[in-house]
Amino acid sequence: MQIERVVKSKIINSLKPGKVSILLGARRTGKTHLLNQINSEVNEKSLFLNGDDIQTHDFLNYRSTENYRNLIGDNSLLIIDEAQEINEIGKKLKLIVDTVGVKVLITGSSAFELNNQVGEPLVGRMSAFNLFPISQMEFNKYEGGFETSAKLESRLVFGGYPELLTMNSNSEKEKYLREITHSYLLKDILAFEGIKKRDKILALLQMIAFRTGSEISLEGLGNELQISKNTVEKYLDLFSKVFIMYSLSGFSKNADNEITRKKKWYFVDNGIRNALINRFSPLNAREDTGILWENYLQSERMKRIEYQDVNTDTYFWRTTTKQEIDRVEASGNTISAFEFKWGEKTKKVPPQFDKNYPGAEYLVIDRKNYLSFIA
């Protein structure tokens, strides 16, 4: 199945002479495939380079206008895959767009490395886009409600990495997810200078996997791992910048009994979460179905908001008396609250939330109405 990615048309529209378009996302989410699609559709003469290729480094190493003009020639589009691998790529791209005036499209699997390198040199010259594992809003164009319902369990367990679409057996999917988790995602984290404690990083990822959707104490995690609170915070920041996880903070409008100090962490993809704890059992044989459901809905909603350029802030809500709501979205004076339920149980708005935020929307998201929430 060939899935049309939502960001493709946005990227094509962003390509302009003297500008850099940046596509960010974890490895194996389809960035290179998307580059090839864009390259074939824009009808531009292009130069395609790969940051993992040492020859690309040689081509770009001598930072001069003459060198870059000779390299680019009469091409009107320069494409660089995995650009974060190239030293001082930001300064090199600045010279290229300022003096050669070519359109530039680059990708990166590390927001930390790439943003650090291109951020300051390319201020006012770049547009950035995120690519995630395939979202339900992308699947929706190719399948009806019955097919979507039939594939829900598989997506809760194995996630949405594009290459899974070519695999028929669950054992093949399990092997693939273990491989990309340990050979690619962990590799990106460990590549950072000074990050050498693979066992601690893996243990932290596994702890978060077991506690997905729960409030996290940095100090508590540090004590368990025998590392400092600051090191835990540093690692979590890295996990978010290589697109493995993201966090939600507590929502409050200065009410005394609302908790905001701790965060909840979620995985961008359910399959990666399950690979970390080596759990690919069917839903009827596991006790964490509610966790998988919450992580799936949070992540699919995050993708939808990102892809549709919705301007909203996202949180969870909890009080000291343990009244809680899974997700709160706030935009201006509009507040919407969402509770996620896998089972048939209904739930009323927590009384303290209703008191603190009269008039806020409250909706329970379950298997009957979830598609309208995420797609």
GROMACS .gro file of C-alpha atoms in nm:
model
  375
    1MET     CA    1   0.000   0.000   0.000
    2GLN     CA    2   0.138   0.340  -0.103
    3ILE     CA    3   0.036   0.597   0.159
    4GLU     CA    4   0.021   0.965   0.062
    5ARG     CA    5   0.191   1.157   0.343
    6VAL     CA    6   0.014   1.472   0.465
    7VAL     CA    7   0.326   1.687   0.473
    8LYS     CA    8   0.421   1.623   0.110
    9SER     CA    9   0.212   1.903  -0.039
   10LYS     CA   10   0.317   2.141   0.240
   11ILE     CA   11   0.684   2.077   0.169
   12ILE     CA   12   0.641   2.118  -0.206
   13ASN     CA   13   0.465   2.451  -0.151
   14SER     CA   14   0.746   2.566   0.079
   15LEU     CA   15   1.024   2.517  -0.176
   16LYS     CA   16   1.149   2.860  -0.283
   17PRO     CA   17   1.479   2.995  -0.414
   18GLY     CA   18   1.704   3.108  -0.129
   19LYS     CA   19   1.504   2.910   0.130
   20VAL     CA   20   1.564   2.586   0.318
   21SER     CA   21   1.284   2.337   0.390
   22ILE     CA   22   1.364   2.092   0.670
   23LEU     CA   23   1.194   1.755   0.719
   24LEU     CA   24   1.249   1.612   1.068
   25GLY     CA   25   1.156   1.269   1.196
   26ALA     CA   26   1.283   0.947   1.349
   27ARG     CA   27   1.473   0.705   1.130
   28ARG     CA   28   1.257   0.467   0.924
   29THR     CA   29   0.950   0.690   0.926
   30GLY     CA   30   0.975   0.733   0.549
   31LYS     CA   31   1.176   1.054   0.508
   32THR     CA   32   1.395   0.928   0.224
   33HIS     CA   33   1.099   0.776   0.041
   34LEU     CA   34   0.914   1.105   0.075
   35LEU     CA   35   1.216   1.295  -0.058
   36ASN     CA   36   1.217   1.073  -0.366
   37GLN     CA   37   0.845   1.130  -0.419
   38ILE     CA   38   0.886   1.506  -0.390
   39ASN     CA   39   1.187   1.500  -0.619
   40SER     CA   40   0.990   1.317  -0.888
   41GLU     CA   41   0.688   1.548  -0.863
   42VAL     CA   42   0.835   1.898  -0.851
   43ASN     CA   43   0.968   1.889  -1.208
   44GLU     CA   44   1.296   2.054  -1.107
   45LYS     CA   45   1.650   1.964  -1.202
   46SER     CA   46   1.796   1.848  -0.872
   47LEU     CA   47   2.113   1.738  -0.694
   48PHE     CA   48   2.050   1.465  -0.433
   49LEU     CA   49   2.314   1.417  -0.161
   50ASN     CA   50   2.325   1.191   0.145
   51GLY     CA   51   2.477   1.304   0.475
   52ASP     CA   52   2.572   0.945   0.559
   53ASP     CA   53   2.798   0.936   0.250
   54ILE     CA   54   3.155   1.053   0.314
   55GLN     CA   55   3.174   1.186  -0.043
   56THR     CA   56   2.898   1.433   0.042
   57HIS     CA   57   3.114   1.566   0.325
   58ASP     CA   58   3.403   1.606   0.082
   59PHE     CA   59   3.183   1.793  -0.166
   60LEU     CA   60   3.062   2.041   0.096
   61ASN     CA   61   3.375   2.066   0.308
   62TYR     CA   62   3.534   2.364   0.129
   63ARG     CA   63   3.299   2.648   0.221
   64SER     CA   64   3.314   2.888  -0.071
   65THR     CA   65   3.062   3.031  -0.314
   66GLU     CA   66   3.266   2.914  -0.613
   67ASN     CA   67   3.283   2.556  -0.484
   68TYR     CA   68   2.910   2.540  -0.420
   69ARG     CA   69   2.821   2.697  -0.756
   70ASN     CA   70   3.039   2.440  -0.931
   71LEU     CA   71   2.885   2.158  -0.726
   72ILE     CA   72   2.523   2.263  -0.780
   73GLY     CA   73   2.571   2.364  -1.144
   74ASP     CA   74   2.242   2.427  -1.324
   75ASN     CA   75   2.035   2.236  -1.069
   76SER     CA   76   1.756   2.444  -0.917
   77LEU     CA   77   1.691   2.211  -0.620
   78LEU     CA   78   1.945   2.078  -0.369
   79ILE     CA   79   1.831   1.782  -0.156
   80ILE     CA   80   2.039   1.652   0.138
   81ASP     CA   81   1.919   1.346   0.331
   82GLU     CA   82   2.035   1.307   0.696
   83ALA     CA   83   2.191   1.653   0.689
   84GLN     CA   84   2.270   1.651   1.062
   85GLU     CA   85   2.566   1.426   0.986
   86ILE     CA   86   2.744   1.710   0.803
   87ASN     CA   87   2.965   1.935   1.013
   88GLU     CA   88   2.855   2.301   1.025
   89ILE     CA   89   2.570   2.228   0.784
   90GLY     CA   90   2.387   2.544   0.892
   91LYS     CA   91   2.671   2.775   0.789
   92LYS     CA   92   2.719   2.587   0.462
   93LEU     CA   93   2.350   2.609   0.374
   94LYS     CA   94   2.343   2.979   0.460
   95LEU     CA   95   2.618   3.046   0.209
   96ILE     CA   96   2.442   2.832  -0.052
   97VAL     CA   97   2.102   3.001  -0.023
   98ASP     CA   98   2.251   3.351   0.009
   99THR     CA   99   2.487   3.331  -0.288
  100VAL     CA  100   2.368   3.050  -0.515
  101GLY     CA  101   1.996   3.111  -0.456
  102VAL     CA  102   1.896   2.748  -0.505
  103LYS     CA  103   1.594   2.581  -0.344
  104VAL     CA  104   1.706   2.350  -0.061
  105LEU     CA  105   1.533   2.053   0.102
  106ILE     CA  106   1.704   1.862   0.383
  107THR     CA  107   1.609   1.589   0.629
  108GLY     CA  108   1.732   1.501   0.975
  109SER     CA  109   1.661   1.230   1.233
  110SER     CA  110   1.784   1.441   1.524
  111ALA     CA  111   1.619   1.771   1.608
  112PHE     CA  112   1.894   1.834   1.864
  113GLU     CA  113   2.184   1.816   1.619
  114LEU     CA  114   2.010   1.971   1.321
  115ASN     CA  115   1.837   2.255   1.505
  116ASN     CA  116   2.158   2.342   1.684
  117GLN     CA  117   2.342   2.362   1.353
  118VAL     CA  118   2.085   2.537   1.133
  119GLY     CA  119   1.885   2.743   1.382
  120GLU     CA  120   2.090   3.061   1.410
  121PRO     CA  121   2.250   3.065   1.061
  122LEU     CA  122   1.915   3.014   0.886
  123VAL     CA  123   1.688   3.243   1.085
  124GLY     CA  124   1.424   3.375   0.846
  125ARG     CA  125   1.538   3.139   0.571
  126MET     CA  126   1.385   2.806   0.671
  127SER     CA  127   1.058   2.616   0.715
  128ALA     CA  128   1.047   2.301   0.929
  129PHE     CA  129   0.811   2.002   0.905
  130ASN     CA  130   0.781   1.688   1.119
  131LEU     CA  131   0.720   1.340   0.983
  132PHE     CA  132   0.579   1.074   1.216
  133PRO     CA  133   0.494   0.706   1.169
  134ILE     CA  134   0.183   0.680   0.953
  135SER     CA  135  -0.115   0.845   1.120
  136GLN     CA  136  -0.476   0.730   1.118
  137MET     CA  137  -0.570   1.046   0.931
  138GLU     CA  138  -0.339   0.922   0.652
  139PHE     CA  139  -0.475   0.566   0.664
  140ASN     CA  140  -0.828   0.705   0.645
  141LYS     CA  141  -0.788   0.791   0.277
  142TYR     CA  142  -0.737   0.425   0.192
  143GLU     CA  143  -0.966   0.226   0.419
  144GLY     CA  144  -1.327   0.219   0.534
  145GLY     CA  145  -1.457   0.205   0.889
  146PHE     CA  146  -1.479  -0.175   0.899
  147GLU     CA  147  -1.117  -0.217   0.787
  148THR     CA  148  -0.998   0.049   1.033
  149SER     CA  149  -1.180  -0.124   1.317
  150ALA     CA  150  -1.029  -0.460   1.219
  151LYS     CA  151  -0.676  -0.314   1.221
  152LEU     CA  152  -0.708  -0.121   1.548
  153GLU     CA  153  -0.560  -0.395   1.768
  154SER     CA  154  -0.260  -0.434   1.536
  155ARG     CA  155  -0.194  -0.059   1.549
  156LEU     CA  156  -0.215  -0.057   1.929
  157VAL     CA  157   0.042  -0.337   1.946
  158PHE     CA  158   0.271  -0.279   1.646
  159GLY     CA  159   0.228   0.091   1.572
  160GLY     CA  160   0.249   0.267   1.238
  161TYR     CA  161   0.602   0.248   1.095
  162PRO     CA  162   0.568   0.242   0.713
  163GLU     CA  163   0.767  -0.078   0.649
  164LEU     CA  164   0.521  -0.277   0.863
  165LEU     CA  165   0.277  -0.249   0.572
  166THR     CA  166   0.494  -0.489   0.372
  167MET     CA  167   0.501  -0.755   0.646
  168ASN     CA  168   0.240  -1.028   0.682
  169SER     CA  169   0.343  -1.213   0.998
  170ASN     CA  170   0.349  -1.081   1.352
  171SER     CA  171   0.688  -1.241   1.413
  172GLU     CA  172   0.832  -1.043   1.121
  173LYS     CA  173   0.687  -0.721   1.265
  174GLU     CA  174   0.827  -0.797   1.611
  175LYS     CA  175   1.175  -0.858   1.471
  176TYR     CA  176   1.164  -0.535   1.270
  177LEU     CA  177   1.053  -0.321   1.567
  178ARG     CA  178   1.323  -0.466   1.791
  179GLU     CA  179   1.580  -0.393   1.521
  180ILE     CA  180   1.489  -0.029   1.466
  181THR     CA  181   1.454   0.033   1.840
  182HIS     CA  182   1.795  -0.104   1.933
  183SER     CA  183   1.992  -0.047   1.612
  184TYR     CA  184   1.862   0.292   1.503
  185LEU     CA  185   1.681   0.489   1.773
  186LEU     CA  186   1.920   0.395   2.052
  187LYS     CA  187   2.211   0.455   1.815
  188ASP     CA  188   2.093   0.813   1.756
  189ILE     CA  189   2.077   0.876   2.131
  190LEU     CA  190   2.416   0.721   2.202
  191ALA     CA  191   2.575   0.922   1.921
  192PHE     CA  192   2.565   1.239   2.131
  193GLU     CA  193   2.894   1.338   2.285
  194GLY     CA  194   2.935   1.208   2.637
  195ILE     CA  195   2.637   0.970   2.618
  196LYS     CA  196   2.795   0.631   2.674
  197LYS     CA  197   2.578   0.461   2.936
  198ARG     CA  198   2.370   0.237   2.711
  199ASP     CA  199   2.245   0.030   3.004
  200LYS     CA  200   2.116   0.336   3.192
  201ILE     CA  201   1.950   0.482   2.881
  202LEU     CA  202   1.780   0.155   2.795
  203ALA     CA  203   1.668   0.108   3.156
  204LEU     CA  204   1.520   0.460   3.162
  205LEU     CA  205   1.334   0.401   2.835
  206GLN     CA  206   1.193   0.077   2.974
  207MET     CA  207   1.086   0.248   3.297
  208ILE     CA  208   0.898   0.512   3.101
  209ALA     CA  209   0.744   0.238   2.884
  210PHE     CA  210   0.600   0.066   3.190
  211ARG     CA  211   0.482   0.402   3.331
  212THR     CA  212   0.343   0.551   3.011
  213GLY     CA  213   0.072   0.801   3.096
  214SER     CA  214   0.172   0.823   3.464
  215GLU     CA  215   0.324   1.126   3.630
  216ILE     CA  216   0.701   1.096   3.636
  217SER     CA  217   0.931   1.199   3.919
  218LEU     CA  218   1.276   1.284   3.784
  219GLU     CA  219   1.429   1.243   4.127
  220GLY     CA  220   1.258   0.907   4.177
  221LEU     CA  221   1.380   0.775   3.842
  222GLY     CA  222   1.730   0.900   3.921
  223ASN     CA  223   1.732   0.719   4.253
  224GLU     CA  224   1.623   0.394   4.090
  225LEU     CA  225   1.888   0.423   3.819
  226GLN     CA  226   2.156   0.568   4.051
  227ILE     CA  227   2.204   0.872   3.832
  228SER     CA  228   2.132   1.237   3.904
  229LYS     CA  229   1.798   1.409   3.849
  230ASN     CA  230   1.971   1.639   3.599
  231THR     CA  231   2.098   1.340   3.400
  232VAL     CA  232   1.747   1.194   3.385
  233GLU     CA  233   1.618   1.527   3.261
  234LYS     CA  234   1.896   1.543   3.000
  235TYR     CA  235   1.816   1.193   2.872
  236LEU     CA  236   1.442   1.264   2.852
  237ASP     CA  237   1.515   1.577   2.653
  238LEU     CA  238   1.725   1.371   2.412
  239PHE     CA  239   1.448   1.113   2.374
  240SER     CA  240   1.212   1.389   2.265
  241LYS     CA  241   1.466   1.537   2.022
  242VAL     CA  242   1.517   1.208   1.840
  243PHE     CA  243   1.138   1.170   1.818
  244ILE     CA  244   1.094   0.871   2.050
  245MET     CA  245   0.883   1.040   2.317
  246TYR     CA  246   0.710   1.363   2.411
  247SER     CA  247   0.563   1.500   2.732
  248LEU     CA  248   0.251   1.669   2.865
  249SER     CA  249   0.258   1.912   3.157
  250GLY     CA  250  -0.014   1.959   3.415
  251PHE     CA  251  -0.289   2.213   3.337
  252SER     CA  252  -0.375   2.484   3.587
  253LYS     CA  253  -0.512   2.836   3.604
  254ASN     CA  254  -0.350   2.894   3.944
  255ALA     CA  255  -0.588   2.674   4.143
  256ASP     CA  256  -0.416   2.565   4.465
  257ASN     CA  257  -0.512   2.198   4.438
  258GLU     CA  258  -0.398   2.140   4.078
  259ILE     CA  259  -0.073   1.953   4.009
  260THR     CA  260   0.171   2.103   3.757
  261ARG     CA  261   0.516   2.008   3.883
  262LYS     CA  262   0.540   1.663   3.722
  263LYS     CA  263   0.503   1.561   3.358
  264LYS     CA  264   0.354   1.261   3.180
  265TRP     CA  265   0.554   1.099   2.901
  266TYR     CA  266   0.420   0.922   2.594
  267PHE     CA  267   0.578   0.735   2.303
  268VAL     CA  268   0.534   0.870   1.951
  269ASP     CA  269   0.467   0.512   1.840
  270ASN     CA  270   0.310   0.220   2.027
  271GLY     CA  271   0.530  -0.033   1.849
  272ILE     CA  272   0.848   0.126   1.983
  273ARG     CA  273   0.703   0.129   2.334
  274ASN     CA  274   0.618  -0.242   2.311
  275ALA     CA  275   0.957  -0.330   2.159
  276LEU     CA  276   1.135  -0.171   2.456
  277ILE     CA  277   0.956  -0.402   2.700
  278ASN     CA  278   0.939  -0.693   2.453
  279ARG     CA  279   0.561  -0.723   2.480
  280PHE     CA  280   0.370  -0.797   2.160
  281SER     CA  281   0.094  -1.012   2.309
  282PRO     CA  282  -0.262  -0.969   2.176
  283LEU     CA  283  -0.487  -0.738   2.377
  284ASN     CA  284  -0.682  -1.021   2.541
  285ALA     CA  285  -0.359  -1.152   2.694
  286ARG     CA  286  -0.222  -0.834   2.847
  287GLU     CA  287  -0.298  -0.607   3.139
  288ASP     CA  288  -0.184  -0.279   2.982
  289THR     CA  289  -0.450  -0.235   2.712
  290GLY     CA  290  -0.566   0.088   2.875
  291ILE     CA  291  -0.211   0.224   2.859
  292LEU     CA  292  -0.180   0.129   2.490
  293TRP     CA  293  -0.514   0.294   2.416
  294GLU     CA  294  -0.417   0.616   2.595
  295ASN     CA  295  -0.074   0.633   2.428
  296TYR     CA  296  -0.229   0.566   2.086
  297LEU     CA  297  -0.495   0.837   2.123
  298GLN     CA  298  -0.250   1.092   2.262
  299SER     CA  299  -0.002   1.033   1.980
  300GLU     CA  300  -0.258   1.023   1.700
  301ARG     CA  301  -0.413   1.345   1.829
  302MET     CA  302  -0.066   1.500   1.846
  303LYS     CA  303  -0.004   1.404   1.482
  304ARG     CA  304  -0.338   1.548   1.373
  305ILE     CA  305  -0.273   1.879   1.550
  306GLU     CA  306   0.077   1.898   1.401
  307TYR     CA  307  -0.029   1.811   1.047
  308GLN     CA  308  -0.328   2.044   1.049
  309ASP     CA  309  -0.130   2.334   1.200
  310VAL     CA  310  -0.376   2.368   1.489
  311ASN     CA  311  -0.270   2.633   1.738
  312THR     CA  312  -0.345   2.482   2.079
  313ASP     CA  313  -0.159   2.400   2.401
  314THR     CA  314  -0.193   2.046   2.537
  315TYR     CA  315  -0.185   1.919   2.896
  316PHE     CA  316  -0.318   1.661   3.139
  317TRP     CA  317  -0.513   1.765   3.451
  318ARG     CA  318  -0.491   1.630   3.805
  319THR     CA  319  -0.562   1.752   4.157
  320THR     CA  320  -0.409   1.669   4.492
  321THR     CA  321  -0.729   1.471   4.564
  322LYS     CA  322  -0.658   1.256   4.255
  323GLN     CA  323  -0.932   1.385   4.031
  324GLU     CA  324  -0.786   1.368   3.682
  325ILE     CA  325  -0.841   1.409   3.309
  326ASP     CA  326  -0.620   1.248   3.044
  327ARG     CA  327  -0.594   1.543   2.805
  328VAL     CA  328  -0.674   1.914   2.809
  329GLU     CA  329  -0.643   2.143   2.507
  330ALA     CA  330  -0.641   2.518   2.562
  331SER     CA  331  -0.657   2.782   2.292
  332GLY     CA  332  -0.723   3.137   2.407
  333ASN     CA  333  -1.026   3.122   2.635
  334THR     CA  334  -1.143   2.788   2.493
  335ILE     CA  335  -1.075   2.480   2.707
  336SER     CA  336  -1.154   2.124   2.595
  337ALA     CA  337  -1.105   1.818   2.814
  338PHE     CA  338  -1.087   1.455   2.699
  339GLU     CA  339  -1.100   1.131   2.895
  340PHE     CA  340  -0.991   0.806   2.724
  341LYS     CA  341  -1.184   0.485   2.790
  342TRP     CA  342  -1.120   0.146   2.630
  343GLY     CA  343  -1.409  -0.024   2.806
  344GLU     CA  344  -1.778   0.058   2.814
  345LYS     CA  345  -1.769   0.254   3.139
  346THR     CA  346  -1.895   0.609   3.119
  347LYS     CA  347  -1.739   0.886   3.320
  348LYS     CA  348  -1.871   1.224   3.424
  349VAL     CA  349  -1.664   1.539   3.432
  350PRO     CA  350  -1.468   1.556   3.759
  351PRO     CA  351  -1.651   1.797   3.992
  352GLN     CA  352  -1.340   2.002   4.070
  353PHE     CA  353  -1.267   2.056   3.701
  354ASP     CA  354  -1.628   2.155   3.641
  355LYS     CA  355  -1.603   2.402   3.929
  356ASN     CA  356  -1.267   2.546   3.822
  357TYR     CA  357  -1.355   2.570   3.451
  358PRO     CA  358  -1.730   2.616   3.406
  359GLY     CA  359  -1.829   2.599   3.043
  360ALA     CA  360  -1.528   2.392   2.935
  361GLU     CA  361  -1.603   2.115   2.686
  362TYR     CA  362  -1.572   1.760   2.826
  363LEU     CA  363  -1.579   1.447   2.612
  364VAL     CA  364  -1.512   1.078   2.676
  365ILE     CA  365  -1.323   0.920   2.386
  366ASP     CA  366  -1.392   0.549   2.336
  367ARG     CA  367  -1.396   0.296   2.052
  368LYS     CA  368  -1.724   0.433   1.922
  369ASN     CA  369  -1.612   0.792   1.862
  370TYR     CA  370  -1.231   0.787   1.853
  371LEU     CA  371  -1.195   0.829   1.477
  372SER     CA  372  -1.348   1.174   1.480
  373PHE     CA  373  -1.098   1.267   1.754
  374ILE     CA  374  -0.781   1.154   1.577
  375ALA     CA  375  -0.863   1.160   1.205
   0.00000   0.00000   0.00000
